[in-house]
mmCIF file with all atom_site columns, C-alpha atoms in Angstrom:
data_model
loop_
_atom_site.group_PDB
_atom_site.id
_atom_site.type_symbol
_atom_site.label_atom_id
_atom_site.label_alt_id
_atom_site.label_comp_id
_atom_site.label_asym_id
_atom_site.label_entity_id
_atom_site.label_seq_id
_atom_site.pdbx_PDB_ins_code
_atom_site.Cartn_x
_atom_site.Cartn_y
_atom_site.Cartn_z
_atom_site.occupancy
_atom_site.B_iso_or_equiv
_atom_site.pdbx_formal_charge
_atom_site.auth_seq_id
_atom_site.auth_comp_id
_atom_site.auth_asym_id
_atom_site.auth_atom_id
_atom_site.pdbx_PDB_model_num
ATOM 1   C CA . GLU A 1 1   ? -56.741 -15.635 74.326 1.00 76.00 ? 1   GLU A CA 1
ATOM 2   C CA . PRO A 1 2   ? -53.867 -15.049 75.964 1.00 79.00 ? 2   PRO A CA 1
ATOM 3   C CA . GLU A 1 3   ? -50.489 -15.765 73.816 1.00 89.00 ? 3   GLU A CA 1
ATOM 4   C CA . VAL A 1 4   ? -47.039 -16.404 72.965 1.00 93.00 ? 4   VAL A CA 1
ATOM 5   C CA . THR A 1 5   ? -45.194 -12.651 72.142 1.00 95.00 ? 5   THR A CA 1
ATOM 6   C CA . GLN A 1 6   ? -41.331 -12.618 70.596 1.00 96.00 ? 6   GLN A CA 1
ATOM 7   C CA . THR A 1 7   ? -39.381 -10.252 70.508 1.00 96.00 ? 7   THR A CA 1
ATOM 8   C CA . PRO A 1 8   ? -38.071 -8.595  68.030 1.00 96.00 ? 8   PRO A CA 1
ATOM 9   C CA . SER A 1 9   ? -39.978 -9.138  64.778 1.00 95.00 ? 9   SER A CA 1
ATOM 10  C CA . HIS A 1 10  ? -36.964 -9.127  62.893 1.00 96.00 ? 10  HIS A CA 1
ATOM 11  C CA . GLN A 1 11  ? -33.091 -9.011  63.449 1.00 97.00 ? 11  GLN A CA 1
ATOM 12  C CA . VAL A 1 12  ? -30.477 -8.192  61.114 1.00 98.00 ? 12  VAL A CA 1
ATOM 13  C CA . THR A 1 13  ? -27.237 -9.435  61.972 1.00 98.00 ? 13  THR A CA 1
ATOM 14  C CA . GLN A 1 14  ? -23.347 -10.253 61.259 1.00 97.00 ? 14  GLN A CA 1
ATOM 15  C CA . MET A 1 15  ? -21.841 -13.172 60.483 1.00 97.00 ? 15  MET A CA 1
ATOM 16  C CA . GLY A 1 16  ? -20.114 -14.341 64.118 1.00 97.00 ? 16  GLY A CA 1
ATOM 17  C CA . GLN A 1 17  ? -21.790 -11.623 66.258 1.00 98.00 ? 17  GLN A CA 1
ATOM 18  C CA . GLU A 1 18  ? -24.189 -13.648 69.242 1.00 98.00 ? 18  GLU A CA 1
ATOM 19  C CA . VAL A 1 19  ? -27.914 -12.921 69.098 1.00 98.00 ? 19  VAL A CA 1
ATOM 20  C CA . ILE A 1 20  ? -30.812 -13.264 71.604 1.00 97.00 ? 20  ILE A CA 1
ATOM 21  C CA . LEU A 1 21  ? -34.426 -14.223 70.149 1.00 98.00 ? 21  LEU A CA 1
ATOM 22  C CA . ARG A 1 22  ? -36.548 -12.907 73.360 1.00 97.00 ? 22  ARG A CA 1
ATOM 23  C CA . CYS A 1 23  ? -39.774 -14.747 74.089 1.00 97.00 ? 23  CYS A CA 1
ATOM 24  C CA . VAL A 1 24  ? -42.640 -14.684 76.659 1.00 96.00 ? 24  VAL A CA 1
ATOM 25  C CA . PRO A 1 25  ? -44.904 -17.746 77.228 1.00 94.00 ? 25  PRO A CA 1
ATOM 26  C CA . ILE A 1 26  ? -47.835 -17.375 77.829 1.00 90.00 ? 26  ILE A CA 1
ATOM 27  C CA . SER A 1 27  ? -47.973 -17.003 82.104 1.00 86.00 ? 27  SER A CA 1
ATOM 28  C CA . ASN A 1 28  ? -49.181 -20.472 83.177 1.00 84.00 ? 28  ASN A CA 1
ATOM 29  C CA . HIS A 1 29  ? -47.910 -22.586 81.158 1.00 88.00 ? 29  HIS A CA 1
ATOM 30  C CA . LEU A 1 30  ? -44.338 -25.064 82.372 1.00 87.00 ? 30  LEU A CA 1
ATOM 31  C CA . TYR A 1 31  ? -43.070 -26.567 78.874 1.00 90.00 ? 31  TYR A CA 1
ATOM 32  C CA . PHE A 1 32  ? -41.480 -24.452 75.734 1.00 93.00 ? 32  PHE A CA 1
ATOM 33  C CA . TYR A 1 33  ? -40.347 -24.676 72.361 1.00 95.00 ? 33  TYR A CA 1
ATOM 34  C CA . TRP A 1 34  ? -38.027 -23.429 70.213 1.00 97.00 ? 34  TRP A CA 1
ATOM 35  C CA . TYR A 1 35  ? -38.724 -24.266 66.370 1.00 96.00 ? 35  TYR A CA 1
ATOM 36  C CA . ARG A 1 36  ? -36.688 -23.181 62.749 1.00 97.00 ? 36  ARG A CA 1
ATOM 37  C CA . GLN A 1 37  ? -37.823 -22.372 59.747 1.00 96.00 ? 37  GLN A CA 1
ATOM 38  C CA . ILE A 1 38  ? -35.241 -21.681 56.520 1.00 96.00 ? 38  ILE A CA 1
ATOM 39  C CA . LEU A 1 39  ? -37.022 -19.890 54.676 1.00 93.00 ? 39  LEU A CA 1
ATOM 40  C CA . GLY A 1 40  ? -38.855 -22.722 52.124 1.00 90.00 ? 40  GLY A CA 1
ATOM 41  C CA . GLN A 1 41  ? -38.447 -25.205 54.383 1.00 93.00 ? 41  GLN A CA 1
ATOM 42  C CA . LYS A 1 42  ? -40.332 -27.230 56.454 1.00 94.00 ? 42  LYS A CA 1
ATOM 43  C CA . VAL A 1 43  ? -39.940 -26.012 60.453 1.00 95.00 ? 43  VAL A CA 1
ATOM 44  C CA . GLU A 1 44  ? -38.044 -27.972 62.687 1.00 95.00 ? 44  GLU A CA 1
ATOM 45  C CA . PHE A 1 45  ? -37.624 -28.201 66.386 1.00 94.00 ? 45  PHE A CA 1
ATOM 46  C CA . LEU A 1 46  ? -34.655 -26.870 68.127 1.00 96.00 ? 46  LEU A CA 1
ATOM 47  C CA . VAL A 1 47  ? -34.956 -27.740 72.335 1.00 95.00 ? 47  VAL A CA 1
ATOM 48  C CA . SER A 1 48  ? -38.033 -28.393 74.696 1.00 92.00 ? 48  SER A CA 1
ATOM 49  C CA . PHE A 1 49  ? -37.356 -26.781 78.094 1.00 93.00 ? 49  PHE A CA 1
ATOM 50  C CA . TYR A 1 50  ? -39.016 -28.051 81.353 1.00 90.00 ? 50  TYR A CA 1
ATOM 51  C CA . ASN A 1 51  ? -38.558 -27.590 84.566 1.00 88.00 ? 51  ASN A CA 1
ATOM 52  C CA . ASN A 1 52  ? -35.459 -24.791 84.378 1.00 90.00 ? 52  ASN A CA 1
ATOM 53  C CA . GLU A 1 53  ? -33.468 -27.319 82.008 1.00 92.00 ? 53  GLU A CA 1
ATOM 54  C CA . ILE A 1 54  ? -33.628 -29.078 78.725 1.00 94.00 ? 54  ILE A CA 1
ATOM 55  C CA . SER A 1 55  ? -35.819 -31.741 77.840 1.00 90.00 ? 55  SER A CA 1
ATOM 56  C CA . GLU A 1 56  ? -35.184 -32.517 75.175 1.00 90.00 ? 56  GLU A CA 1
ATOM 57  C CA . LYS A 1 57  ? -32.784 -31.062 72.277 1.00 92.00 ? 57  LYS A CA 1
ATOM 58  C CA . SER A 1 58  ? -32.690 -31.263 68.269 1.00 92.00 ? 58  SER A CA 1
ATOM 59  C CA . GLU A 1 59  ? -28.870 -32.404 66.505 1.00 92.00 ? 59  GLU A CA 1
ATOM 60  C CA . ILE A 1 60  ? -29.319 -28.923 65.054 1.00 94.00 ? 60  ILE A CA 1
ATOM 61  C CA . PHE A 1 61  ? -29.022 -27.642 68.589 1.00 95.00 ? 61  PHE A CA 1
ATOM 62  C CA . ASP A 1 62  ? -25.325 -27.631 68.940 1.00 94.00 ? 62  ASP A CA 1
ATOM 63  C CA . ASP A 1 63  ? -22.979 -25.861 71.224 1.00 94.00 ? 63  ASP A CA 1
ATOM 64  C CA . GLN A 1 64  ? -23.552 -22.533 69.349 1.00 96.00 ? 64  GLN A CA 1
ATOM 65  C CA . PHE A 1 65  ? -27.252 -22.575 71.100 1.00 97.00 ? 65  PHE A CA 1
ATOM 66  C CA . SER A 1 66  ? -28.502 -22.330 74.262 1.00 97.00 ? 66  SER A CA 1
ATOM 67  C CA . VAL A 1 67  ? -31.739 -21.242 76.249 1.00 97.00 ? 67  VAL A CA 1
ATOM 68  C CA . GLU A 1 68  ? -33.071 -19.144 79.273 1.00 95.00 ? 68  GLU A CA 1
ATOM 69  C CA . ARG A 1 69  ? -35.035 -18.763 81.042 1.00 92.00 ? 69  ARG A CA 1
ATOM 70  C CA . PRO A 1 70  ? -34.578 -15.893 83.666 1.00 86.00 ? 70  PRO A CA 1
ATOM 71  C CA . ASP A 1 71  ? -37.040 -13.959 85.142 1.00 86.00 ? 71  ASP A CA 1
ATOM 72  C CA . GLY A 1 72  ? -39.764 -16.358 85.353 1.00 79.00 ? 72  GLY A CA 1
ATOM 73  C CA . SER A 1 73  ? -41.113 -15.109 82.399 1.00 87.00 ? 73  SER A CA 1
ATOM 74  C CA . ASN A 1 74  ? -38.873 -15.021 79.115 1.00 93.00 ? 74  ASN A CA 1
ATOM 75  C CA . PHE A 1 75  ? -38.265 -17.732 77.269 1.00 96.00 ? 75  PHE A CA 1
ATOM 76  C CA . THR A 1 76  ? -34.349 -17.083 75.129 1.00 97.00 ? 76  THR A CA 1
ATOM 77  C CA . LEU A 1 77  ? -32.323 -18.902 73.240 1.00 98.00 ? 77  LEU A CA 1
ATOM 78  C CA . LYS A 1 78  ? -28.838 -17.482 72.448 1.00 98.00 ? 78  LYS A CA 1
ATOM 79  C CA . ILE A 1 79  ? -26.863 -18.325 68.869 1.00 98.00 ? 79  ILE A CA 1
ATOM 80  C CA . ARG A 1 80  ? -23.007 -17.379 69.970 1.00 96.00 ? 80  ARG A CA 1
ATOM 81  C CA . SER A 1 81  ? -21.729 -17.093 66.857 1.00 95.00 ? 81  SER A CA 1
ATOM 82  C CA . THR A 1 82  ? -24.268 -16.645 63.990 1.00 97.00 ? 82  THR A CA 1
ATOM 83  C CA . LYS A 1 83  ? -23.442 -18.358 61.205 1.00 97.00 ? 83  LYS A CA 1
ATOM 84  C CA . LEU A 1 84  ? -25.052 -17.320 57.228 1.00 97.00 ? 84  LEU A CA 1
ATOM 85  C CA . GLU A 1 85  ? -27.117 -20.742 57.515 1.00 96.00 ? 85  GLU A CA 1
ATOM 86  C CA . ASP A 1 86  ? -28.701 -19.585 60.848 1.00 97.00 ? 86  ASP A CA 1
ATOM 87  C CA . SER A 1 87  ? -30.662 -17.197 59.013 1.00 98.00 ? 87  SER A CA 1
ATOM 88  C CA . ALA A 1 88  ? -34.245 -18.507 59.136 1.00 97.00 ? 88  ALA A CA 1
ATOM 89  C CA . MET A 1 89  ? -38.068 -17.565 61.125 1.00 96.00 ? 89  MET A CA 1
ATOM 90  C CA . TYR A 1 90  ? -37.150 -18.957 64.990 1.00 97.00 ? 90  TYR A CA 1
ATOM 91  C CA . PHE A 1 91  ? -40.549 -19.425 66.608 1.00 96.00 ? 91  PHE A CA 1
ATOM 92  C CA . CYS A 1 92  ? -41.403 -19.763 70.071 1.00 96.00 ? 92  CYS A CA 1
ATOM 93  C CA . ALA A 1 93  ? -43.909 -22.208 72.018 1.00 94.00 ? 93  ALA A CA 1
ATOM 94  C CA . SER A 1 94  ? -45.502 -23.830 75.085 1.00 91.00 ? 94  SER A CA 1
ATOM 95  C CA . ASN A 1 95  ? -48.007 -25.809 76.770 1.00 87.00 ? 95  ASN A CA 1
ATOM 96  C CA . THR A 1 96  ? -49.574 -26.894 80.190 1.00 79.00 ? 96  THR A CA 1
ATOM 97  C CA . PRO A 1 97  ? -51.694 -29.558 80.861 1.00 67.00 ? 97  PRO A CA 1
ATOM 98  C CA . GLY A 1 98  ? -54.954 -28.023 83.134 1.00 58.00 ? 98  GLY A CA 1
ATOM 99  C CA . GLY A 1 99  ? -55.252 -24.827 80.577 1.00 53.00 ? 99  GLY A CA 1
ATOM 100 C CA . THR A 1 100 ? -58.163 -24.507 78.795 1.00 52.00 ? 100 THR A CA 1
ATOM 101 C CA . ARG A 1 101 ? -57.056 -26.126 75.305 1.00 54.00 ? 101 ARG A CA 1
ATOM 102 C CA . SER A 1 102 ? -55.736 -29.653 75.432 1.00 55.00 ? 102 SER A CA 1
ATOM 103 C CA . PHE A 1 103 ? -52.524 -30.386 77.173 1.00 57.00 ? 103 PHE A CA 1
ATOM 104 C CA . TYR A 1 104 ? -51.300 -30.866 74.058 1.00 66.00 ? 104 TYR A CA 1
ATOM 105 C CA . GLU A 1 105 ? -51.600 -28.173 72.199 1.00 78.00 ? 105 GLU A CA 1
ATOM 106 C CA . GLN A 1 106 ? -48.709 -25.984 71.314 1.00 86.00 ? 106 GLN A CA 1
ATOM 107 C CA . TYR A 1 107 ? -49.079 -22.229 71.134 1.00 88.00 ? 107 TYR A CA 1
ATOM 108 C CA . PHE A 1 108 ? -47.420 -20.953 69.051 1.00 91.00 ? 108 PHE A CA 1
ATOM 109 C CA . GLY A 1 109 ? -45.129 -17.127 68.741 1.00 93.00 ? 109 GLY A CA 1
ATOM 110 C CA . PRO A 1 110 ? -45.711 -14.809 66.317 1.00 92.00 ? 110 PRO A CA 1
ATOM 111 C CA . GLY A 1 111 ? -41.780 -15.560 65.487 1.00 95.00 ? 111 GLY A CA 1
ATOM 112 C CA . THR A 1 112 ? -39.064 -13.816 64.754 1.00 97.00 ? 112 THR A CA 1
ATOM 113 C CA . ARG A 1 113 ? -37.138 -13.367 61.668 1.00 96.00 ? 113 ARG A CA 1
ATOM 114 C CA . LEU A 1 114 ? -33.461 -13.550 61.782 1.00 98.00 ? 114 LEU A CA 1
ATOM 115 C CA . THR A 1 115 ? -31.012 -12.847 58.860 1.00 98.00 ? 115 THR A CA 1
ATOM 116 C CA . VAL A 1 116 ? -27.228 -13.042 59.004 1.00 98.00 ? 116 VAL A CA 1
ATOM 117 C CA . THR A 1 117 ? -25.469 -11.301 56.834 1.00 97.00 ? 117 THR A CA 1
ATOM 118 C CA . LYS B 2 1   ? -38.881 -40.538 64.617 1.00 75.00 ? 1   LYS B CA 1
ATOM 119 C CA . ASN B 2 2   ? -42.394 -39.773 63.085 1.00 79.00 ? 2   ASN B CA 1
ATOM 120 C CA . GLU B 2 3   ? -42.766 -39.140 59.113 1.00 85.00 ? 3   GLU B CA 1
ATOM 121 C CA . VAL B 2 4   ? -44.616 -36.387 57.944 1.00 92.00 ? 4   VAL B CA 1
ATOM 122 C CA . GLU B 2 5   ? -46.101 -36.705 54.768 1.00 95.00 ? 5   GLU B CA 1
ATOM 123 C CA . GLN B 2 6   ? -48.642 -33.661 53.364 1.00 97.00 ? 6   GLN B CA 1
ATOM 124 C CA . SER B 2 7   ? -50.121 -33.566 49.528 1.00 96.00 ? 7   SER B CA 1
ATOM 125 C CA . PRO B 2 8   ? -51.058 -31.396 47.550 1.00 97.00 ? 8   PRO B CA 1
ATOM 126 C CA . GLN B 2 9   ? -47.955 -29.350 47.875 1.00 96.00 ? 9   GLN B CA 1
ATOM 127 C CA . ASN B 2 10  ? -49.204 -26.430 45.523 1.00 97.00 ? 10  ASN B CA 1
ATOM 128 C CA . LEU B 2 11  ? -52.770 -26.092 45.382 1.00 97.00 ? 11  LEU B CA 1
ATOM 129 C CA . THR B 2 12  ? -54.993 -23.441 43.637 1.00 97.00 ? 12  THR B CA 1
ATOM 130 C CA . ALA B 2 13  ? -58.750 -23.237 43.917 1.00 97.00 ? 13  ALA B CA 1
ATOM 131 C CA . GLN B 2 14  ? -61.242 -20.501 42.453 1.00 97.00 ? 14  GLN B CA 1
ATOM 132 C CA . GLU B 2 15  ? -63.472 -18.992 44.695 1.00 97.00 ? 15  GLU B CA 1
ATOM 133 C CA . GLY B 2 16  ? -66.288 -21.213 46.216 1.00 97.00 ? 16  GLY B CA 1
ATOM 134 C CA . GLU B 2 17  ? -64.613 -24.552 46.126 1.00 97.00 ? 17  GLU B CA 1
ATOM 135 C CA . PHE B 2 18  ? -64.417 -27.291 48.264 1.00 98.00 ? 18  PHE B CA 1
ATOM 136 C CA . ILE B 2 19  ? -60.994 -28.481 49.266 1.00 97.00 ? 19  ILE B CA 1
ATOM 137 C CA . THR B 2 20  ? -58.768 -31.065 50.510 1.00 98.00 ? 20  THR B CA 1
ATOM 138 C CA . ILE B 2 21  ? -55.854 -31.210 52.309 1.00 98.00 ? 21  ILE B CA 1
ATOM 139 C CA . ASN B 2 22  ? -53.695 -34.494 53.303 1.00 98.00 ? 22  ASN B CA 1
ATOM 140 C CA . CYS B 2 23  ? -51.414 -35.313 55.423 1.00 97.00 ? 23  CYS B CA 1
ATOM 141 C CA . SER B 2 24  ? -50.147 -39.035 57.033 1.00 96.00 ? 24  SER B CA 1
ATOM 142 C CA . TYR B 2 25  ? -47.842 -40.138 58.809 1.00 92.00 ? 25  TYR B CA 1
ATOM 143 C CA . SER B 2 26  ? -45.583 -43.147 60.340 1.00 87.00 ? 26  SER B CA 1
ATOM 144 C CA . VAL B 2 27  ? -45.502 -43.589 64.056 1.00 81.00 ? 27  VAL B CA 1
ATOM 145 C CA . GLY B 2 28  ? -48.716 -44.150 65.592 1.00 76.00 ? 28  GLY B CA 1
ATOM 146 C CA . ILE B 2 29  ? -49.672 -40.705 67.908 1.00 76.00 ? 29  ILE B CA 1
ATOM 147 C CA . SER B 2 30  ? -53.110 -39.680 69.653 1.00 75.00 ? 30  SER B CA 1
ATOM 148 C CA . ALA B 2 31  ? -52.878 -36.009 68.676 1.00 83.00 ? 31  ALA B CA 1
ATOM 149 C CA . LEU B 2 32  ? -52.509 -34.095 65.248 1.00 90.00 ? 32  LEU B CA 1
ATOM 150 C CA . HIS B 2 33  ? -52.127 -30.582 65.012 1.00 92.00 ? 33  HIS B CA 1
ATOM 151 C CA . TRP B 2 34  ? -53.268 -28.466 61.780 1.00 95.00 ? 34  TRP B CA 1
ATOM 152 C CA . LEU B 2 35  ? -51.306 -24.977 61.402 1.00 95.00 ? 35  LEU B CA 1
ATOM 153 C CA . GLN B 2 36  ? -51.880 -21.917 59.186 1.00 95.00 ? 36  GLN B CA 1
ATOM 154 C CA . GLN B 2 37  ? -49.296 -20.008 57.622 1.00 94.00 ? 37  GLN B CA 1
ATOM 155 C CA . HIS B 2 38  ? -49.876 -16.338 56.222 1.00 88.00 ? 38  HIS B CA 1
ATOM 156 C CA . PRO B 2 39  ? -47.595 -14.791 54.458 1.00 84.00 ? 39  PRO B CA 1
ATOM 157 C CA . GLY B 2 40  ? -45.701 -12.953 56.890 1.00 80.00 ? 40  GLY B CA 1
ATOM 158 C CA . GLY B 2 41  ? -44.812 -16.330 58.184 1.00 82.00 ? 41  GLY B CA 1
ATOM 159 C CA . GLY B 2 42  ? -46.165 -16.866 61.643 1.00 87.00 ? 42  GLY B CA 1
ATOM 160 C CA . ILE B 2 43  ? -47.856 -19.670 62.565 1.00 90.00 ? 43  ILE B CA 1
ATOM 161 C CA . VAL B 2 44  ? -51.606 -19.901 63.945 1.00 88.00 ? 44  VAL B CA 1
ATOM 162 C CA . SER B 2 45  ? -53.079 -23.182 65.365 1.00 88.00 ? 45  SER B CA 1
ATOM 163 C CA . LEU B 2 46  ? -56.161 -24.052 63.736 1.00 91.00 ? 46  LEU B CA 1
ATOM 164 C CA . PHE B 2 47  ? -56.923 -27.771 65.254 1.00 87.00 ? 47  PHE B CA 1
ATOM 165 C CA . MET B 2 48  ? -55.385 -30.253 67.847 1.00 87.00 ? 48  MET B CA 1
ATOM 166 C CA . LEU B 2 49  ? -57.352 -33.341 67.408 1.00 87.00 ? 49  LEU B CA 1
ATOM 167 C CA . SER B 2 50  ? -57.045 -37.087 68.475 1.00 84.00 ? 50  SER B CA 1
ATOM 168 C CA . SER B 2 51  ? -59.891 -38.480 66.761 1.00 87.00 ? 51  SER B CA 1
ATOM 169 C CA . GLY B 2 52  ? -62.896 -38.588 64.405 1.00 92.00 ? 52  GLY B CA 1
ATOM 170 C CA . LYS B 2 53  ? -63.329 -34.673 63.339 1.00 95.00 ? 53  LYS B CA 1
ATOM 171 C CA . LYS B 2 54  ? -63.424 -31.362 64.734 1.00 94.00 ? 54  LYS B CA 1
ATOM 172 C CA . LYS B 2 55  ? -65.531 -28.271 62.932 1.00 95.00 ? 55  LYS B CA 1
ATOM 173 C CA . HIS B 2 56  ? -64.254 -24.434 63.075 1.00 92.00 ? 56  HIS B CA 1
ATOM 174 C CA . GLY B 2 57  ? -66.343 -22.853 60.210 1.00 95.00 ? 57  GLY B CA 1
ATOM 175 C CA . ARG B 2 58  ? -66.018 -23.291 57.123 1.00 97.00 ? 58  ARG B CA 1
ATOM 176 C CA . LEU B 2 59  ? -62.541 -25.340 58.478 1.00 97.00 ? 59  LEU B CA 1
ATOM 177 C CA . ILE B 2 60  ? -62.730 -29.081 59.006 1.00 97.00 ? 60  ILE B CA 1
ATOM 178 C CA . ALA B 2 61  ? -60.543 -31.204 60.348 1.00 97.00 ? 61  ALA B CA 1
ATOM 179 C CA . THR B 2 62  ? -60.801 -35.499 60.092 1.00 97.00 ? 62  THR B CA 1
ATOM 180 C CA . ILE B 2 63  ? -58.462 -38.565 61.538 1.00 94.00 ? 63  ILE B CA 1
ATOM 181 C CA . ASN B 2 64  ? -58.477 -41.741 60.673 1.00 93.00 ? 64  ASN B CA 1
ATOM 182 C CA . ILE B 2 65  ? -56.321 -43.041 63.931 1.00 88.00 ? 65  ILE B CA 1
ATOM 183 C CA . GLN B 2 66  ? -55.616 -46.623 63.090 1.00 89.00 ? 66  GLN B CA 1
ATOM 184 C CA . GLU B 2 67  ? -55.492 -45.439 59.164 1.00 92.00 ? 67  GLU B CA 1
ATOM 185 C CA . LYS B 2 68  ? -52.582 -42.258 60.232 1.00 92.00 ? 68  LYS B CA 1
ATOM 186 C CA . HIS B 2 69  ? -54.511 -40.223 58.340 1.00 95.00 ? 69  HIS B CA 1
ATOM 187 C CA . SER B 2 70  ? -55.554 -37.043 58.603 1.00 96.00 ? 70  SER B CA 1
ATOM 188 C CA . SER B 2 71  ? -57.680 -34.299 56.439 1.00 98.00 ? 71  SER B CA 1
ATOM 189 C CA . LEU B 2 72  ? -58.192 -30.422 56.589 1.00 98.00 ? 72  LEU B CA 1
ATOM 190 C CA . HIS B 2 73  ? -61.247 -29.320 54.477 1.00 98.00 ? 73  HIS B CA 1
ATOM 191 C CA . ILE B 2 74  ? -62.012 -25.898 53.586 1.00 98.00 ? 74  ILE B CA 1
ATOM 192 C CA . THR B 2 75  ? -65.911 -25.436 52.184 1.00 97.00 ? 75  THR B CA 1
ATOM 193 C CA . ALA B 2 76  ? -66.352 -22.487 50.255 1.00 96.00 ? 76  ALA B CA 1
ATOM 194 C CA . SER B 2 77  ? -63.147 -21.468 50.042 1.00 97.00 ? 77  SER B CA 1
ATOM 195 C CA . HIS B 2 78  ? -62.016 -17.335 49.944 1.00 97.00 ? 78  HIS B CA 1
ATOM 196 C CA . PRO B 2 79  ? -59.277 -15.791 48.996 1.00 96.00 ? 79  PRO B CA 1
ATOM 197 C CA . ARG B 2 80  ? -58.482 -14.967 52.758 1.00 95.00 ? 80  ARG B CA 1
ATOM 198 C CA . ASP B 2 81  ? -58.202 -18.826 53.015 1.00 96.00 ? 81  ASP B CA 1
ATOM 199 C CA . SER B 2 82  ? -54.998 -18.061 50.801 1.00 96.00 ? 82  SER B CA 1
ATOM 200 C CA . ALA B 2 83  ? -52.148 -19.669 53.292 1.00 96.00 ? 83  ALA B CA 1
ATOM 201 C CA . VAL B 2 84  ? -49.300 -22.098 53.749 1.00 97.00 ? 84  VAL B CA 1
ATOM 202 C CA . TYR B 2 85  ? -51.452 -25.271 55.659 1.00 97.00 ? 85  TYR B CA 1
ATOM 203 C CA . ILE B 2 86  ? -49.116 -27.617 57.893 1.00 97.00 ? 86  ILE B CA 1
ATOM 204 C CA . CYS B 2 87  ? -49.389 -30.579 59.302 1.00 96.00 ? 87  CYS B CA 1
ATOM 205 C CA . ALA B 2 88  ? -47.405 -31.539 63.063 1.00 93.00 ? 88  ALA B CA 1
ATOM 206 C CA . VAL B 2 89  ? -47.477 -34.344 65.026 1.00 89.00 ? 89  VAL B CA 1
ATOM 207 C CA . PRO B 2 90  ? -45.538 -35.285 68.271 1.00 83.00 ? 90  PRO B CA 1
ATOM 208 C CA . ASN B 2 91  ? -41.942 -36.695 66.687 1.00 78.00 ? 91  ASN B CA 1
ATOM 209 C CA . TYR B 2 92  ? -41.937 -39.868 68.915 1.00 71.00 ? 92  TYR B CA 1
ATOM 210 C CA . GLY B 2 93  ? -45.969 -40.737 68.385 1.00 58.00 ? 93  GLY B CA 1
ATOM 211 C CA . GLY B 2 94  ? -48.451 -40.220 71.766 1.00 58.00 ? 94  GLY B CA 1
ATOM 212 C CA . SER B 2 95  ? -49.799 -36.897 72.536 1.00 56.00 ? 95  SER B CA 1
ATOM 213 C CA . GLN B 2 96  ? -46.978 -34.947 73.998 1.00 63.00 ? 96  GLN B CA 1
ATOM 214 C CA . GLY B 2 97  ? -43.043 -33.601 72.759 1.00 72.00 ? 97  GLY B CA 1
ATOM 215 C CA . ASN B 2 98  ? -41.146 -31.634 70.247 1.00 84.00 ? 98  ASN B CA 1
ATOM 216 C CA . LEU B 2 99  ? -43.258 -31.820 67.269 1.00 88.00 ? 99  LEU B CA 1
ATOM 217 C CA . ILE B 2 100 ? -42.481 -32.543 63.554 1.00 90.00 ? 100 ILE B CA 1
ATOM 218 C CA . PHE B 2 101 ? -44.313 -31.319 61.180 1.00 94.00 ? 101 PHE B CA 1
ATOM 219 C CA . GLY B 2 102 ? -45.114 -31.646 57.549 1.00 95.00 ? 102 GLY B CA 1
ATOM 220 C CA . LYS B 2 103 ? -43.850 -29.592 54.508 1.00 95.00 ? 103 LYS B CA 1
ATOM 221 C CA . GLY B 2 104 ? -47.063 -27.830 53.948 1.00 96.00 ? 104 GLY B CA 1
ATOM 222 C CA . THR B 2 105 ? -49.964 -27.730 51.688 1.00 97.00 ? 105 THR B CA 1
ATOM 223 C CA . LYS B 2 106 ? -49.244 -23.419 49.657 1.00 97.00 ? 106 LYS B CA 1
ATOM 224 C CA . LEU B 2 107 ? -53.042 -22.453 49.058 1.00 97.00 ? 107 LEU B CA 1
ATOM 225 C CA . SER B 2 108 ? -54.284 -19.796 46.766 1.00 97.00 ? 108 SER B CA 1
ATOM 226 C CA . VAL B 2 109 ? -57.698 -18.987 46.238 1.00 97.00 ? 109 VAL B CA 1
ATOM 227 C CA . LYS B 2 110 ? -58.430 -16.893 43.354 1.00 97.00 ? 110 LYS B CA 1
ATOM 228 C CA . PRO B 2 111 ? -61.324 -14.517 43.022 1.00 96.00 ? 111 PRO B CA 1
#
């Protein structure tokens, strides 16, 4: 079965540095999402992306965050100037109409653990 | 915006026991997700259901749309079922869009 992949699995960065988290959604999927989970807390929505633009973003997704689909296969989340509180697990997800599963079922990637020191 | 409550927060069971985890939400939806998160942190989708009941192996999920409630059952629990089980629903109701997640139920099954 196709899978969403994410790289790297773990990223350590210093406060103030820029990081790019990469996701490869399932190839025919059209809707993409980033979620994050701070240690010990629940998973939270960051942003959704469709037709090469942001369709929705949460209040967490401020100006330091950006997303891009640079080449038709990767879907990236950039954090411009990392803060300690950005330390979290970041999950990418995707879905699409007309797939083998229900349109509404999101496929999740394994996550990238970001540690900001 | 939807709100999701899960219970219990923590659950310890002996191997072989029948497990029930509950989820309730505030805004009417057409689809609800049950997810599993292992200690390494990765999330796996277990079920997405919009009515009635679904079964996959020893896992059974039920939903009552009118009562805004879903349950996840595990029959003949096993130590490998130890994980965090998370309920998630569309934030604005319906079936699609970004998800809002419960806090999760941490299940520990002892041999």
